[in-house]
Amino acid sequence: MPSTIVILGTGGTIAGTASSAQDNVGYTAAQRTVADLLAAVPAWVGGVVEAEQVAQLDSKDMGAAAWQRLVQRVAHHQARPEVTGVVITHGTDTLEETAWLLQRLLAPAKPVVLVAAMRPATALAADGPQNLLDALAVARTAGARGVLAVLAGQVHLASEVRKVHPYRPDAFDSGDGGPLGVVEEGVLRRFRNWPDPADGAGAGDAPALAAAVLTTAAESWPWVEIITSHAAARGDGVQALVAAGVQGLVVAATGNGTVHQALKPALEAAVAAGVPVWRCSRCAQGVLVGPDAGPAAAMSPWQARLELQLRLLAPARSATAADAG
Ligand code: SIN
């Protein structure tokens, strides 16, 4: 049986077009099909590549409905014995959230490689074709597993990858641990172990999370918001969210998880009203350190928001106010 790689298209700048080849910012994302993107890379030798369009959007607009479809299609292709890996073309803006979702729901034993670009497909020096070629190389690497992200020659783990720059082609970073490896002339040079199936938060609950995500209508996913603790913070925003029915809150807290004194009473009232409140750091790198770090200690605010949403969705591990950090 020939080994098959499936490429799922979701849009993004990698599929974007501008009216001028010199324009790297004034483009429209999600214009080219994934089949077009595949045609722009050299013929792939050594296996079959199938392309399927799952969505066509600017990833700033990513949401539950597109995620449900993507999870379904990735799970479907992963279950095919001839498929050795799945590549997903995606926008850079919410790539890390989709990566987290797929890792948490599927904990895949075969590689799921997210790939994106910072320049549109029409750019003079477009980065998409090389990134796609690198992603294909990673997806075909023996022993590859888990959800990964490939950009600018670097391979990142889903649990660690962050977009850290709004313009540079090497806009992604893995923080303290560094990238999993680099792709050089189509060969992965690996610095770290492949991700554990339980990479990310919580082990063993992937099937329950996936079932909950796929069976809950997109418009019924729990409402979880991020608020930030900052100089001159006020509690009014939290009070308004609770009054409006928010079901979970993530505080992007200062430094090692501290919260402005003006915000604290509103957060305590939210917890008392049954709204789980998680804390993580608004710092770009590192984790909350100490005994009270809480369940989101190692997560970015947007990972934590999604994780709390998942836990509110999944019956087995519902988040309660007791989780409040
Ligand atoms: C997007 O996230 O879809 C647009 C921005 C990008 O891909 O760089």
PDB file of N, CA and C in Angstrom, residues 154-191:
ATOM      1  N   GLN A 154      11.846  25.747  10.951  1.00  0.00           N
ATOM      2  CA  GLN A 154      11.825  25.246  12.325  1.00  0.00           C
ATOM      3  C   GLN A 154      10.573  24.422  12.577  1.00  0.00           C
ATOM      4  N   VAL A 155      10.716  23.435  13.468  1.00  0.00           N
ATOM      5  CA  VAL A 155       9.598  22.563  13.817  1.00  0.00           C
ATOM      6  C   VAL A 155       9.288  22.774  15.299  1.00  0.00           C
ATOM      7  N   HIS A 156       8.030  23.096  15.586  1.00  0.00           N
ATOM      8  CA  HIS A 156       7.621  23.402  16.963  1.00  0.00           C
ATOM      9  C   HIS A 156       6.573  22.402  17.447  1.00  0.00           C
ATOM     10  N   LEU A 157       6.546  22.177  18.754  1.00  0.00           N
ATOM     11  CA  LEU A 157       5.518  21.327  19.365  1.00  0.00           C
ATOM     12  C   LEU A 157       4.243  22.144  19.585  1.00  0.00           C
ATOM     13  N   ALA A 158       3.097  21.470  19.455  1.00  0.00           N
ATOM     14  CA  ALA A 158       1.811  22.155  19.642  1.00  0.00           C
ATOM     15  C   ALA A 158       1.693  22.798  21.020  1.00  0.00           C
ATOM     16  N   SER A 159       2.261  22.177  22.025  1.00  0.00           N
ATOM     17  CA  SER A 159       2.100  22.692  23.387  1.00  0.00           C
ATOM     18  C   SER A 159       2.941  23.943  23.633  1.00  0.00           C
ATOM     19  N   GLU A 160       3.925  24.198  22.784  1.00  0.00           N
ATOM     20  CA  GLU A 160       4.860  25.291  23.064  1.00  0.00           C
ATOM     21  C   GLU A 160       4.852  26.400  22.031  1.00  0.00           C
ATOM     22  N   VAL A 161       4.331  26.112  20.843  1.00  0.00           N
ATOM     23  CA  VAL A 161       4.494  27.075  19.756  1.00  0.00           C
ATOM     24  C   VAL A 161       3.709  28.371  20.029  1.00  0.00           C
ATOM     25  N   ARG A 162       4.365  29.489  19.756  1.00  0.00           N
ATOM     26  CA  ARG A 162       3.748  30.812  19.912  1.00  0.00           C
ATOM     27  C   ARG A 162       4.103  31.675  18.710  1.00  0.00           C
ATOM     28  N   LYS A 163       3.137  32.437  18.244  1.00  0.00           N
ATOM     29  CA  LYS A 163       3.464  33.477  17.268  1.00  0.00           C
ATOM     30  C   LYS A 163       4.024  34.657  18.061  1.00  0.00           C
ATOM     31  N   VAL A 164       5.239  35.066  17.741  1.00  0.00           N
ATOM     32  CA  VAL A 164       5.894  36.104  18.546  1.00  0.00           C
ATOM     33  C   VAL A 164       6.221  37.362  17.742  1.00  0.00           C
ATOM     34  N   HIS A 165       5.904  37.366  16.459  1.00  0.00           N
ATOM     35  CA  HIS A 165       6.236  38.539  15.650  1.00  0.00           C
ATOM     36  C   HIS A 165       5.161  38.747  14.593  1.00  0.00           C
ATOM     37  N   PRO A 166       4.754  40.001  14.353  1.00  0.00           N
ATOM     38  CA  PRO A 166       3.678  40.229  13.378  1.00  0.00           C
ATOM     39  C   PRO A 166       4.133  40.296  11.925  1.00  0.00           C
ATOM     40  N   TYR A 167       5.447  40.252  11.665  1.00  0.00           N
ATOM     41  CA  TYR A 167       5.887  40.489  10.283  1.00  0.00           C
ATOM     42  C   TYR A 167       6.983  39.542   9.790  1.00  0.00           C
ATOM     43  N   ARG A 168       7.954  39.251  10.653  1.00  0.00           N
ATOM     44  CA  ARG A 168       9.106  38.452  10.224  1.00  0.00           C
ATOM     45  C   ARG A 168       8.681  37.081   9.701  1.00  0.00           C
ATOM     46  N   PRO A 169       9.351  36.568   8.671  1.00  0.00           N
ATOM     47  CA  PRO A 169       9.034  35.193   8.223  1.00  0.00           C
ATOM     48  C   PRO A 169       9.263  34.148   9.320  1.00  0.00           C
ATOM     49  N   ASP A 170      10.245  34.377  10.197  1.00  0.00           N
ATOM     50  CA  ASP A 170      10.435  33.441  11.330  1.00  0.00           C
ATOM     51  C   ASP A 170       9.676  33.999  12.535  1.00  0.00           C
ATOM     52  N   ALA A 171       8.367  33.972  12.425  1.00  0.00           N
ATOM     53  CA  ALA A 171       7.509  34.636  13.414  1.00  0.00           C
ATOM     54  C   ALA A 171       7.160  33.751  14.601  1.00  0.00           C
ATOM     55  N   PHE A 172       7.621  32.503  14.602  1.00  0.00           N
ATOM     56  CA  PHE A 172       7.207  31.559  15.648  1.00  0.00           C
ATOM     57  C   PHE A 172       8.369  31.138  16.526  1.00  0.00           C
ATOM     58  N   ASP A 173       8.009  30.753  17.749  1.00  0.00           N
ATOM     59  CA  ASP A 173       9.030  30.449  18.750  1.00  0.00           C
ATOM     60  C   ASP A 173       8.496  29.353  19.678  1.00  0.00           C
ATOM     61  N   SER A 174       9.424  28.598  20.245  1.00  0.00           N
ATOM     62  CA  SER A 174       9.018  27.532  21.179  1.00  0.00           C
ATOM     63  C   SER A 174       9.375  27.858  22.620  1.00  0.00           C
ATOM     64  N   GLY A 175       9.796  29.076  22.890  1.00  0.00           N
ATOM     65  CA  GLY A 175      10.087  29.463  24.272  1.00  0.00           C
ATOM     66  C   GLY A 175      11.302  28.755  24.836  1.00  0.00           C
ATOM     67  N   ASP A 176      11.249  28.484  26.152  1.00  0.00           N
ATOM     68  CA  ASP A 176      12.413  27.972  26.875  1.00  0.00           C
ATOM     69  C   ASP A 176      12.992  26.693  26.264  1.00  0.00           C
ATOM     70  N   GLY A 177      12.107  25.808  25.788  1.00  0.00           N
ATOM     71  CA  GLY A 177      12.574  24.503  25.313  1.00  0.00           C
ATOM     72  C   GLY A 177      13.235  24.530  23.954  1.00  0.00           C
ATOM     73  N   GLY A 178      12.958  25.561  23.175  1.00  0.00           N
ATOM     74  CA  GLY A 178      13.488  25.620  21.814  1.00  0.00           C
ATOM     75  C   GLY A 178      12.713  24.700  20.889  1.00  0.00           C
ATOM     76  N   PRO A 179      12.947  24.819  19.583  1.00  0.00           N
ATOM     77  CA  PRO A 179      12.192  24.000  18.634  1.00  0.00           C
ATOM     78  C   PRO A 179      12.521  22.518  18.759  1.00  0.00           C
ATOM     79  N   LEU A 180      11.607  21.706  18.264  1.00  0.00           N
ATOM     80  CA  LEU A 180      11.856  20.249  18.199  1.00  0.00           C
ATOM     81  C   LEU A 180      13.034  19.961  17.289  1.00  0.00           C
ATOM     82  N   GLY A 181      13.148  20.751  16.227  1.00  0.00           N
ATOM     83  CA  GLY A 181      14.241  20.542  15.283  1.00  0.00           C
ATOM     84  C   GLY A 181      14.168  21.529  14.141  1.00  0.00           C
ATOM     85  N   VAL A 182      15.013  21.305  13.159  1.00  0.00           N
ATOM     86  CA  VAL A 182      15.036  22.153  11.964  1.00  0.00           C
ATOM     87  C   VAL A 182      15.002  21.255  10.732  1.00  0.00           C
ATOM     88  N   VAL A 183      14.467  21.809   9.644  1.00  0.00           N
ATOM     89  CA  VAL A 183      14.438  21.065   8.386  1.00  0.00           C
ATOM     90  C   VAL A 183      15.505  21.665   7.475  1.00  0.00           C
ATOM     91  N   GLU A 184      16.413  20.817   7.053  1.00  0.00           N
ATOM     92  CA  GLU A 184      17.518  21.274   6.196  1.00  0.00           C
ATOM     93  C   GLU A 184      17.521  20.435   4.926  1.00  0.00           C
ATOM     94  N   GLU A 185      17.289  21.074   3.790  1.00  0.00           N
ATOM     95  CA  GLU A 185      17.263  20.372   2.501  1.00  0.00           C
ATOM     96  C   GLU A 185      16.381  19.123   2.550  1.00  0.00           C
ATOM     97  N   GLY A 186      15.215  19.284   3.151  1.00  0.00           N
ATOM     98  CA  GLY A 186      14.249  18.189   3.180  1.00  0.00           C
ATOM     99  C   GLY A 186      14.496  17.137   4.236  1.00  0.00           C
ATOM    100  N   VAL A 187      15.455  17.392   5.131  1.00  0.00           N
ATOM    101  CA  VAL A 187      15.765  16.411   6.189  1.00  0.00           C
ATOM    102  C   VAL A 187      15.588  17.069   7.549  1.00  0.00           C
ATOM    103  N   LEU A 188      14.867  16.380   8.425  1.00  0.00           N
ATOM    104  CA  LEU A 188      14.665  16.896   9.783  1.00  0.00           C
ATOM    105  C   LEU A 188      15.874  16.575  10.650  1.00  0.00           C
ATOM    106  N   ARG A 189      16.446  17.631  11.252  1.00  0.00           N
ATOM    107  CA  ARG A 189      17.485  17.420  12.279  1.00  0.00           C
ATOM    108  C   ARG A 189      16.815  17.732  13.605  1.00  0.00           C
ATOM    109  N   ARG A 190      16.658  16.669  14.410  1.00  0.00           N
ATOM    110  CA  ARG A 190      15.838  16.775  15.608  1.00  0.00           C
ATOM    111  C   ARG A 190      16.698  17.014  16.841  1.00  0.00           C
ATOM    112  N   PHE A 191      16.287  17.977  17.680  1.00  0.00           N
ATOM    113  CA  PHE A 191      17.021  18.285  18.918  1.00  0.00           C
ATOM    114  C   PHE A 191      16.356  17.668  20.140  1.00  0.00           C
TER     115      PHE A 191
END
